[in-house]
Tab-separated table of C-alpha atoms in Angstrom:
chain	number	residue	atom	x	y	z
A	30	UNK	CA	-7.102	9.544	-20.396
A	31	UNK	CA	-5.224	9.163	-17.245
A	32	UNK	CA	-4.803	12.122	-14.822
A	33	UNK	CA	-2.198	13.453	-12.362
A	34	UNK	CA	-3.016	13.536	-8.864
A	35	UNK	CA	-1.087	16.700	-8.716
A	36	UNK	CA	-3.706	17.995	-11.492
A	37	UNK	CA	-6.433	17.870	-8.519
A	38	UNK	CA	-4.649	19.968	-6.237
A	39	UNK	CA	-4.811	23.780	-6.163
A	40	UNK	CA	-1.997	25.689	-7.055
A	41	UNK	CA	1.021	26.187	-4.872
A	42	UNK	CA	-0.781	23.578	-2.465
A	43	UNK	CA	2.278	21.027	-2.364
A	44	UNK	CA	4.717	23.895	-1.905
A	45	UNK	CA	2.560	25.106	0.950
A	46	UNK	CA	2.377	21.594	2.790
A	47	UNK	CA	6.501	21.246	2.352
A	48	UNK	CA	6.835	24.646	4.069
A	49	UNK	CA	4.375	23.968	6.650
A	50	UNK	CA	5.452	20.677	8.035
A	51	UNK	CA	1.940	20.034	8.420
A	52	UNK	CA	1.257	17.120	6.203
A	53	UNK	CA	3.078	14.468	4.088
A	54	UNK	CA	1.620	14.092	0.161
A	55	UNK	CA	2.816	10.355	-1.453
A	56	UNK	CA	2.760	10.665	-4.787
A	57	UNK	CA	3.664	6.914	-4.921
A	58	UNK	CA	2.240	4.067	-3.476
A	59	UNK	CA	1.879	3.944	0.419
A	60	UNK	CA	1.307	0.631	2.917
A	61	UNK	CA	-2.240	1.319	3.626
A	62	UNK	CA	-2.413	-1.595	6.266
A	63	UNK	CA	0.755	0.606	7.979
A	64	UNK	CA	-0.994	4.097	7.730
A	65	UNK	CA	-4.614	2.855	8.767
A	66	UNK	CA	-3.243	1.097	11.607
A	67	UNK	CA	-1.723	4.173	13.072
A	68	UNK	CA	-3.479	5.932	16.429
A	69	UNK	CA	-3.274	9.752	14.721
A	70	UNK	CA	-6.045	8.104	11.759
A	71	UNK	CA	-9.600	8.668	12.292
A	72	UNK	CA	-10.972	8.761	9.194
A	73	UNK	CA	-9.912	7.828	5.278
A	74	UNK	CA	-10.870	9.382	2.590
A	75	UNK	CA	-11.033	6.996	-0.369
A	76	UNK	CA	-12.504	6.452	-3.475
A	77	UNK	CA	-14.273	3.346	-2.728
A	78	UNK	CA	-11.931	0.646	-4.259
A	79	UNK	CA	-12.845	-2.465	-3.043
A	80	UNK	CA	-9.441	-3.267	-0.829
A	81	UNK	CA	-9.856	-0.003	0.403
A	82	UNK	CA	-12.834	-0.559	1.794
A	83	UNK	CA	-11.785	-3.615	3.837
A	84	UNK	CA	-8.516	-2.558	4.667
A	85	UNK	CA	-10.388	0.288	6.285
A	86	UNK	CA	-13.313	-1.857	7.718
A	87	UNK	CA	-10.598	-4.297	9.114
A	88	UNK	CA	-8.650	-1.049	10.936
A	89	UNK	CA	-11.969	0.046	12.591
A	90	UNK	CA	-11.046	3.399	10.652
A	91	UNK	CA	-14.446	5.323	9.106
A	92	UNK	CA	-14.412	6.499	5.381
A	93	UNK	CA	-15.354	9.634	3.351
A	94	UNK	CA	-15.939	8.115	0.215
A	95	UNK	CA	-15.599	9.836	-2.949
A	96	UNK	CA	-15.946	7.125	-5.662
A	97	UNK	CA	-14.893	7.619	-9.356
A	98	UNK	CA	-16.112	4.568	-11.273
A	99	UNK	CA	-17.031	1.060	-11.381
A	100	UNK	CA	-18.173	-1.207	-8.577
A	101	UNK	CA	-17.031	1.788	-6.241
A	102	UNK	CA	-19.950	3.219	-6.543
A	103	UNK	CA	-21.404	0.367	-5.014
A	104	UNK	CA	-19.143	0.045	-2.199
A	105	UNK	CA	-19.350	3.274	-1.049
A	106	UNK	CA	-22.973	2.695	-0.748
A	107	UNK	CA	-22.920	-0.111	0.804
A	108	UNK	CA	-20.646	1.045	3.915
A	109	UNK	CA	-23.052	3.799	4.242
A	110	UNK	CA	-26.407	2.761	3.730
A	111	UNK	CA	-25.807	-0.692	4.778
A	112	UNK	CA	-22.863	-1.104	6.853
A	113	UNK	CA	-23.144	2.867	8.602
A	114	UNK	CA	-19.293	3.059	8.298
A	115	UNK	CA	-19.170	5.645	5.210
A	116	UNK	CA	-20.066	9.194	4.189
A	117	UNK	CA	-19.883	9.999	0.345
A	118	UNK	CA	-18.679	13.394	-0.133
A	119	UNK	CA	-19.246	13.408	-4.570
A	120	UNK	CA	-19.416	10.762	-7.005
A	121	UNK	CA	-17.122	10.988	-10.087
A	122	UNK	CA	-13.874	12.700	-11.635
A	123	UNK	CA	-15.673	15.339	-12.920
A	124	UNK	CA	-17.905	16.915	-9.736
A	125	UNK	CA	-16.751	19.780	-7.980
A	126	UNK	CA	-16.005	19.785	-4.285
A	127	UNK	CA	-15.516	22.592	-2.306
A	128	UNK	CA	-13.588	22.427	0.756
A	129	UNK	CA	-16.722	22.929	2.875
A	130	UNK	CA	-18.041	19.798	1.468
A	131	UNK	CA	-15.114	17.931	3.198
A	132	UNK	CA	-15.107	19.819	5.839
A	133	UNK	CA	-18.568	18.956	6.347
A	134	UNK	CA	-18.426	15.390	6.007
A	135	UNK	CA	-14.724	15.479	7.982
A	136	UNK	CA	-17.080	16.774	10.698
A	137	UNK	CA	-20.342	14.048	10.883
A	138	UNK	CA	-17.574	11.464	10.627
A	139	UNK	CA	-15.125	12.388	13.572
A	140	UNK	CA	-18.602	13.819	15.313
């Protein structure tokens, strides 16, 4: 069973952005090579997928990882234990994160 994106967020949270001018949500698809390319990025958070990964590695752009199944498991592992590129904030669609958790790893990443 697919789910939203929207689904993930907490309540009122894409009303609050709008209002704010302080971010931009893309529900669709976005030209990562474009967005990790830009000066204001210093770090991704992705879920692992392998052309993440070296779209990110090939930007010289760190990564939270939060993988949700398949090999990305093993690729966020093996930018962080191998490569020393990666933090992994959870594994899977169904852990709980709490905003200190990212705020945590946002932290050790952009030190």
């Amino acid at each position: 069973m697919e789910s939203k994106a929207t689904e993930w967020l907490p309540e009122g949270f894409e009303e609050r952005m709008k209002d704010s001018k302080r971010g931009l949500l893309v529900h669709d698809w976005a030209p990562p090579a474009e967005i990790l390319s830009h000066k204001s990025i210093s770090a991704f958070l992705s879920h692992g997928g392998w052309n993440s990964m070296i779209e990110s590695l090939s930007h010289g752009v760190p990564v939270i990882g939060w993988p949700m199944e398949g090999e990305q498991f093993y690729n966020v592992m093996l930018l962080e234990e191998q490569i020393g590129v990666c933090v992994e904030v959870a594994r899977g669609k169904s852990c709980e994160v709490r905003h200190e958790d990212i705020v945590k790893k946002i932290t050790v990443v952009m030190g």
